[in-house]
């Protein structure tokens, strides 16, 4: 697949864009963008897990957001709230990561098993200093993933745990037979082992996970991972915790310093990158009520994801030319200033059309790098950062980001296809410019041709002519997400303000003319 975003940066197509000074000054009527899908040139498969989700013991992400307990007046199934469960099932969550994040390195799994009334109460020193009563633990998490049909990603505690504690956790989850851990699990109500798909050794070791140097972490990875053992048919893929943003030294140290052998495995290196409108941790920017400068800055910041993946892929191409290691972007998304009046440690933020556009641009980047990026996990699923779902006690709403994830479901497991883009516009604001369209095409697992288009420009609608190389096109149909305001969002008073609408267009003379509104996302089946 060819991504228009990358074409601009890497192949110098800017030179082909006819943007005259007059066109900038006058109301813009852009000439049609030409897209040709090369349906006969399949590329890499998009791993469904690039649409992964993250739940951490953070704010109302789990407690209230997912888990309310069996005695709650909020309708629930064995403690999980029904409205959230239904929405997540419909989303087809492919992968769930837990328990952190930073919290992973303070979490001792034995606190979260056994009768809930007897579980210890700890201070959540990572997030908000609140009491963690451990009502949601290993069983609650793994049962949730099972109900959703999601693969499971457990993040081990390297920061404050021991190799023995880590090894026994994996044994507790995966062991059949009569071992003490397996019997303990049975006494706690679960007979058969759960399937464990991924296991990580620590989180953000460069920061909240222990403020380590990469070389020190590599030694610890080798040490701890050696003792993570599971039955042959239930071996988790092993993840080393990598860098953030423009860092490449972590991928470098891990891919050159871990040497898998019969007693040590490595399958993926994680990476985190958050989109802050102002690129400033002290003053990140507001979730709502922002101007076009903030809209533009946010999109420009988010497109850096592509550069960071490219830089790390270059490292891996040198140290792992056979492509044994996946590059897992296991935390990404927008991070704004927290809502006033809320506990700043809860990272609760509203979510607008801008977040949906951010999500779609990142999906296209992940599709573009499907050969190496086999997992991406947005932070986080409910009530935290760029969430799918927000709750207020018994109330619940789906965010624009939820709708973006929902629209892209056909891309789970799809095969990428190149899309040639001609006459691609730029979106300019102030002194800056970013690509004015992002295109991603793929053949889905049902054999249908999927086309996703993003118009990031809040002021310029586009006409996009689409053709399929070597084949006639009859129609395109699917869904379109847009709104009048840049910060259009769903509130508990108006939970349906932003939602996708149906869109279809018939071809004329073998070509589609898709009208793509300003600031919009379209996901269409092309027939
Ligand atoms: O997602 C919130 C936090 O961001 C995670 O706990 C941590 O890994 C990252 O810094």
XYZ file of C-alpha atoms and ligand atoms in Angstrom:
537
model
C 0.000 0.000 0.000
C 1.191 3.480 -0.724
C 0.242 6.095 1.769
C -0.287 9.594 0.508
C 1.141 10.955 3.760
C 4.421 9.190 3.135
C 4.430 9.893 -0.562
C 4.600 13.562 0.202
C 7.462 13.313 2.606
C 9.494 10.600 0.983
C 9.026 10.868 -2.749
C 8.866 14.583 -3.270
C 5.416 14.629 -4.813
C 4.978 18.068 -3.340
C 6.487 19.300 -6.569
C 3.497 17.960 -8.475
C 0.906 19.756 -6.392
C -0.551 22.772 -8.101
C -1.362 25.126 -5.270
C -1.318 28.658 -6.576
C -1.087 31.714 -4.386
C -4.452 32.804 -5.707
C -5.971 29.504 -4.621
C -4.633 29.981 -1.107
C -6.086 33.450 -0.795
C -9.478 32.763 -2.418
C -12.078 30.270 -1.194
C -10.535 26.985 -2.188
C -12.132 24.772 -4.812
C -9.611 21.972 -5.097
C -9.374 20.046 -8.354
C -10.165 16.337 -8.007
C -7.702 14.042 -6.311
C -7.019 10.946 -8.416
C -6.703 7.588 -6.633
C -5.910 4.340 -8.425
C -6.118 1.180 -6.335
C -3.681 -1.459 -7.496
C -5.878 -4.408 -6.630
C -3.549 -6.879 -8.341
C -0.542 -6.057 -6.120
C -1.306 -7.377 -2.609
C 1.093 -6.352 0.145
C 1.427 -7.241 3.818
C -1.446 -8.382 6.018
C -2.763 -5.884 8.544
C -2.576 -7.698 11.854
C -5.951 -7.348 13.622
C -4.024 -6.463 16.775
C -3.098 -3.038 15.418
C -6.647 -2.251 16.577
C -5.798 -3.308 20.163
C -7.116 -1.731 23.351
C -5.574 -0.958 26.745
C -7.106 -1.048 30.227
C -5.026 0.168 33.163
C -5.797 0.604 36.844
C -6.057 4.332 36.254
C -8.868 6.712 37.134
C -12.270 5.377 36.074
C -10.781 3.233 33.307
C -11.662 -0.038 35.018
C -13.658 0.803 38.138
C -16.920 2.392 36.976
C -15.825 2.251 33.326
C -15.941 -1.537 33.014
C -16.267 -3.077 36.442
C -19.058 -1.992 38.789
C -19.352 -5.179 40.836
C -22.237 -7.609 41.062
C -24.121 -5.533 43.661
C -24.158 -2.327 41.606
C -27.443 -0.689 40.600
C -25.872 -0.249 37.143
C -27.063 -3.237 35.065
C -24.204 -5.706 34.929
C -23.213 -9.252 34.120
C -21.157 -10.739 36.938
C -19.861 -7.248 37.753
C -19.128 -5.982 34.193
C -21.449 -3.207 33.111
C -23.786 -4.366 30.336
C -23.807 -1.187 28.258
C -20.012 -1.110 27.983
C -19.803 -4.847 27.295
C -22.306 -4.571 24.442
C -20.463 -1.647 22.866
C -17.119 -3.442 23.112
C -18.506 -6.642 21.604
C -19.768 -4.642 18.657
C -16.329 -3.067 18.274
C -14.726 -6.538 17.868
C -11.798 -5.736 20.150
C -8.987 -7.979 18.884
C -6.555 -7.547 21.795
C -6.657 -6.295 25.395
C -3.604 -5.106 27.331
C -3.563 -4.969 31.158
C -2.803 -3.997 34.013
C -0.604 -1.068 32.873
C 1.199 1.073 31.883
C 3.058 2.488 34.834
C 0.718 0.563 37.143
C 2.107 -2.744 35.844
C 5.394 -2.135 37.656
C 3.699 -1.656 41.011
C 1.209 -4.527 40.585
C 1.538 -7.746 42.553
C -0.801 -10.255 40.988
C -1.527 -12.192 44.177
C -3.301 -9.062 45.519
C -5.984 -9.606 42.878
C -7.025 -13.240 43.322
C -9.238 -15.040 45.829
C -12.368 -13.782 47.630
C -12.743 -10.093 46.850
C -13.522 -9.088 50.424
C -10.172 -10.438 51.517
C -8.048 -8.806 48.856
C -5.586 -6.212 50.187
C -6.129 -2.504 49.700
C -3.125 -0.670 48.240
C -2.426 2.932 47.312
C -2.297 3.433 43.560
C 0.952 5.407 43.663
C 1.083 5.597 39.872
C -2.286 7.236 39.340
C -4.097 9.635 41.634
C -3.025 8.163 44.981
C -6.402 6.469 45.374
C -7.097 3.188 47.144
C -6.918 0.168 44.862
C -9.064 -2.545 46.398
C -8.011 -5.161 43.851
C -11.596 -6.133 43.031
C -10.518 -6.400 39.398
C -7.679 -8.890 39.123
C -6.385 -11.720 36.974
C -9.691 -13.631 36.783
C -11.749 -10.525 36.112
C -9.408 -9.379 33.347
C -9.008 -12.729 31.615
C -12.741 -13.454 31.804
C -13.439 -10.040 30.250
C -11.082 -10.758 27.367
C -12.699 -14.157 26.890
C -16.203 -12.620 26.809
C -15.029 -10.122 24.183
C -13.202 -12.750 22.157
C -10.047 -10.650 22.470
C -6.481 -11.884 22.594
C -4.758 -11.284 25.892
C -1.707 -9.131 26.611
C -0.516 -9.188 30.230
C 2.203 -6.733 31.214
C 4.550 -8.169 33.848
C 6.000 -6.315 36.813
C 9.719 -5.814 36.353
C 10.036 -2.655 38.463
C 9.035 -4.022 41.867
C 8.465 -7.721 41.232
C 10.788 -10.704 41.282
C 11.470 -13.263 38.556
C 9.755 -15.852 40.748
C 6.592 -13.744 41.113
C 6.491 -13.216 37.354
C 7.095 -16.884 36.576
C 4.367 -17.983 38.972
C 1.863 -15.551 37.499
C 2.348 -17.042 34.053
C 2.108 -20.524 35.564
C -1.123 -19.565 37.372
C -2.659 -18.443 34.063
C -1.398 -21.182 31.757
C -0.680 -24.375 33.713
C -2.812 -27.456 33.402
C -2.031 -30.444 35.586
C -1.626 -30.525 39.348
C 0.935 -27.825 40.136
C 0.328 -25.634 43.165
C -0.423 -22.590 40.971
C -2.882 -24.529 38.801
C -4.644 -25.871 41.887
C -4.808 -22.392 43.407
C -6.436 -21.104 40.218
C -8.988 -23.933 40.384
C -9.791 -23.124 44.005
C -10.414 -19.549 42.849
C -12.995 -20.757 40.358
C -11.214 -21.373 37.063
C -10.611 -24.948 36.034
C -8.972 -24.731 32.615
C -6.037 -22.414 31.924
C -6.681 -19.252 29.983
C -4.945 -18.658 26.690
C -2.137 -16.133 27.161
C -1.141 -14.541 23.865
C 1.396 -11.870 24.871
C 3.490 -11.164 27.953
C 5.700 -8.088 28.462
C 8.681 -7.684 30.770
C 8.067 -4.287 32.378
C 6.757 -1.038 30.932
C 8.535 2.219 30.021
C 11.720 1.078 31.741
C 13.264 4.414 30.711
C 10.739 6.214 32.978
C 8.050 5.088 35.408
C 9.184 1.475 35.029
C 12.506 2.099 36.784
C 14.409 4.961 35.078
C 16.847 2.510 33.565
C 19.438 2.672 30.842
C 18.642 0.460 27.844
C 21.693 -1.748 28.540
C 20.593 -2.397 32.126
C 17.068 -3.197 30.939
C 18.414 -5.668 28.390
C 20.192 -7.563 31.168
C 17.005 -7.617 33.224
C 14.963 -8.743 30.221
C 17.350 -11.648 29.676
C 17.135 -12.527 33.351
C 13.356 -12.311 33.879
C 12.229 -13.633 30.509
C 14.305 -16.768 31.010
C 11.958 -17.823 33.799
C 8.664 -17.057 32.060
C 7.652 -20.569 31.072
C 4.363 -21.861 29.742
C 3.111 -25.069 28.135
C 4.212 -25.556 24.531
C 0.696 -24.949 23.172
C 0.154 -21.799 25.246
C 3.420 -19.902 24.822
C 2.862 -16.151 24.951
C 4.707 -13.965 22.510
C 7.344 -12.214 24.614
C 7.607 -8.429 24.531
C 10.534 -6.256 25.552
C 9.588 -2.758 26.631
C 11.103 -0.213 24.270
C 11.305 3.512 23.718
C 9.061 6.509 23.224
C 8.645 9.039 20.427
C 11.893 9.627 18.566
C 13.937 7.203 20.687
C 15.668 4.430 18.728
C 18.271 3.442 21.314
C 15.875 1.022 22.987
C 15.112 -0.902 19.825
C 18.836 -0.817 19.105
C 19.866 -2.180 22.518
C 17.133 -4.820 22.656
C 17.489 -6.103 19.100
C 21.265 -6.357 19.457
C 21.446 -7.324 23.149
C 18.815 -10.058 23.497
C 19.874 -13.296 21.877
C 16.999 -15.740 21.906
C 17.935 -19.357 22.494
C 16.228 -22.504 23.810
C 15.657 -20.831 27.201
C 14.944 -17.245 26.141
C 12.382 -15.805 23.763
C 11.768 -12.417 22.216
C 8.942 -11.759 19.749
C 8.302 -8.041 19.847
C 9.688 -4.691 20.953
C 7.182 -2.186 22.238
C 7.154 1.545 21.577
C 4.992 4.411 22.868
C 4.091 7.700 21.289
C 1.449 10.156 22.466
C 0.071 13.075 20.467
C 0.184 16.337 22.438
C -1.110 19.350 20.481
C 1.604 21.631 21.898
C 4.281 18.933 22.214
C 4.682 20.174 25.784
C 4.000 17.963 28.805
C 3.363 21.012 31.033
C 0.796 22.568 28.708
C -0.463 19.900 26.406
C -3.531 21.679 25.004
C -7.277 21.472 25.506
C -9.517 18.575 24.497
C -12.311 20.938 23.394
C -12.724 24.611 22.522
C -9.529 24.743 20.477
C -8.837 26.796 17.368
C -7.605 25.711 13.943
C -3.982 26.250 14.966
C -4.431 23.553 17.636
C -6.274 21.271 15.195
C -3.446 21.601 12.694
C -0.708 21.202 15.330
C -2.353 18.043 16.657
C -2.480 16.427 13.227
C 1.077 17.446 12.453
C 2.222 15.954 15.755
C 0.352 12.717 15.183
C 1.894 12.221 11.735
C 5.294 12.010 13.442
C 4.259 8.454 14.277
C 5.312 7.573 10.747
C 8.823 9.019 11.222
C 9.277 7.208 14.525
C 8.237 3.879 13.074
C 10.488 4.388 10.044
C 13.487 5.229 12.279
C 12.947 2.142 14.440
C 12.345 -0.084 11.420
C 15.730 1.004 10.090
C 17.326 -0.191 13.327
C 15.466 -3.500 13.123
C 16.310 -3.967 9.445
C 19.982 -3.943 10.486
C 19.740 -6.071 13.633
C 16.860 -8.330 12.640
C 16.933 -8.550 8.841
C 14.763 -11.687 8.855
C 11.933 -9.802 10.537
C 11.609 -12.077 13.587
C 10.654 -9.210 15.904
C 7.459 -7.263 15.638
C 7.437 -3.547 16.397
C 4.502 -3.082 18.761
C 3.178 0.456 19.279
C 1.463 -0.602 22.475
C 0.538 2.906 23.663
C -0.583 5.685 21.369
C -3.250 8.373 21.206
C -3.978 11.962 22.171
C -3.084 13.340 25.584
C -4.658 16.669 26.554
C -4.819 18.773 29.715
C -7.106 16.980 32.155
C -10.651 18.161 32.775
C -10.832 20.857 35.430
C -12.234 19.638 38.735
C -11.262 16.019 38.133
C -8.342 14.241 39.813
C -5.439 15.143 37.477
C -4.105 11.619 38.000
C -7.212 10.178 36.338
C -6.347 11.417 32.826
C -9.999 11.849 31.881
C -10.489 13.876 28.703
C -13.258 14.573 26.231
C -12.962 13.259 22.722
C -13.932 15.096 19.552
C -13.987 14.750 15.787
C -10.284 15.704 15.940
C -9.573 12.497 17.874
C -11.346 10.413 15.256
C -9.199 12.004 12.541
C -6.076 11.368 14.642
C -7.112 7.727 14.990
C -7.726 7.273 11.267
C -4.400 8.866 10.299
C -2.627 6.499 12.682
C -4.499 3.475 11.298
C -3.192 4.383 7.858
C 0.342 4.649 9.188
C 0.042 1.236 10.855
C -1.346 -0.257 7.609
C 1.571 1.285 5.797
C 4.006 -0.529 8.080
C 2.060 -3.773 8.329
C 5.217 -5.729 7.527
C 6.721 -4.871 10.950
C 3.944 -3.281 13.031
C 1.955 -6.295 14.169
C 0.355 -4.634 17.155
C -0.792 -1.144 18.152
C -2.729 -0.451 21.327
C -4.576 2.809 21.831
C -4.473 4.390 25.293
C -6.986 3.733 26.651
C -10.308 1.918 26.189
C -12.674 3.623 28.669
C -12.561 6.994 30.490
C -8.808 7.496 30.121
C -6.979 9.586 27.474
C -8.220 8.880 23.909
C -11.053 6.621 24.986
C -13.648 4.690 23.005
C -16.224 5.058 25.750
C -16.928 7.639 28.457
C -19.107 6.979 31.466
C -20.653 9.106 34.172
C -21.969 6.690 36.767
C -24.925 4.973 35.040
C -24.563 7.045 31.844
C -22.414 5.993 28.940
C -21.481 7.397 25.532
C -19.501 6.329 22.493
C -16.822 8.782 21.410
C -15.886 9.798 17.856
C -12.793 7.605 18.318
C -15.080 4.630 18.979
C -16.817 5.335 15.687
C -13.487 5.514 13.839
C -12.467 2.124 15.267
C -15.863 0.729 14.358
C -15.672 1.995 10.772
C -12.252 0.391 10.282
C -13.295 -3.096 11.447
C -13.060 -4.463 7.864
C -9.340 -3.668 7.939
C -8.710 -6.252 10.700
C -6.658 -8.961 8.984
C -7.038 -7.342 5.543
C -4.313 -7.413 2.898
C -2.884 -4.038 2.027
C -3.088 -2.780 -1.535
C -1.101 0.077 -3.069
C -3.084 3.203 -3.843
C -1.517 5.662 -6.267
C -2.517 9.218 -5.439
C -2.219 12.053 -7.947
C -3.054 15.691 -7.508
C -2.958 15.285 -3.751
C -3.611 18.593 -1.985
C -1.705 20.063 0.912
C -3.371 21.275 4.057
C -1.588 24.489 4.996
C -1.952 26.489 8.153
C 0.302 29.379 9.163
C 3.808 28.435 8.103
C 3.104 24.731 8.142
C 1.824 22.143 5.702
C 0.759 18.531 5.976
C -0.690 16.217 3.326
C -4.261 17.196 2.520
C -5.490 13.631 2.095
C -4.612 10.211 3.495
C -5.578 7.057 1.612
C -5.502 3.393 2.596
C -6.763 0.459 0.547
C -6.960 -3.242 1.361
C -8.652 -6.514 0.430
C -10.630 -7.648 3.476
C -10.930 -11.223 4.713
C -14.230 -11.595 2.773
C -12.476 -10.604 -0.442
C -14.022 -7.123 -0.622
C -12.066 -4.067 -1.665
C -11.941 -1.558 1.185
C -10.990 2.065 0.707
C -10.426 4.529 3.545
C -10.027 8.259 2.965
C -9.237 11.031 5.430
C -9.583 14.714 4.675
C -7.702 16.454 7.509
C -8.419 19.969 6.267
C -11.257 21.549 8.276
C -12.023 24.109 5.566
C -11.722 22.347 2.202
C -13.984 19.614 0.860
C -12.420 17.319 -1.723
C -13.616 15.452 -4.754
C -11.780 12.151 -5.027
C -11.861 10.217 -8.294
C -11.257 6.522 -7.674
C -10.411 3.837 -10.187
C -9.246 0.256 -9.765
C -6.358 -0.811 -11.949
C -7.369 -3.519 -14.357
C -11.029 -3.578 -13.307
C -14.258 -1.690 -13.743
C -15.773 0.087 -10.750
C -19.519 0.190 -10.253
C -20.140 1.753 -6.892
C -18.786 2.489 -3.437
C -20.751 2.368 -0.244
C -19.977 2.580 3.416
C -19.863 5.189 6.134
C -18.668 8.729 6.540
C -17.816 10.587 9.739
C -17.783 14.369 9.912
C -19.362 17.259 11.830
C -19.757 21.007 11.591
C -17.329 21.958 14.363
C -13.719 20.832 14.755
C -14.382 19.977 18.383
C -17.781 18.362 17.800
C -18.189 15.685 20.447
C -20.692 13.499 22.222
C -21.829 14.565 25.663
C -24.050 12.790 28.155
C -26.786 15.284 27.206
C -26.211 14.697 23.465
C -24.596 11.287 23.107
C -25.374 10.988 19.367
C -24.079 14.384 18.197
C -21.173 12.805 16.299
C -21.762 9.503 14.570
C -21.144 8.057 11.129
C -23.717 8.280 8.380
C -24.216 6.075 5.361
C -22.617 7.160 2.121
C -22.812 5.637 -1.335
C -21.956 6.689 -4.850
C -22.489 5.098 -8.277
C -19.660 5.084 -10.787
C -19.842 7.022 -14.028
C -17.760 5.856 -16.960
C -15.970 3.335 -14.794
C -14.856 5.882 -12.206
C -16.111 6.998 -8.834
C -16.366 10.616 -7.816
C -16.413 10.648 -4.022
C -17.338 13.887 -2.298
C -15.220 13.989 0.837
C -16.338 16.782 3.164
C -13.854 18.918 5.051
C -12.537 17.202 8.236
C -13.956 13.825 7.431
C -13.251 10.104 7.319
C -14.822 7.693 4.828
C -14.542 3.902 4.833
C -16.102 2.388 1.725
C -16.446 -0.940 -0.039
C -15.541 -0.478 -3.686
C -17.366 -2.820 -6.070
O -1.437 5.544 29.387
C -1.036 6.299 30.473
C 0.415 6.095 30.818
O 1.233 6.592 29.798
C 0.890 4.676 30.977
O 0.611 4.178 32.241
C 2.363 4.794 30.772
O 2.931 3.620 30.237
C 2.510 5.978 29.833
O 3.430 6.880 30.282
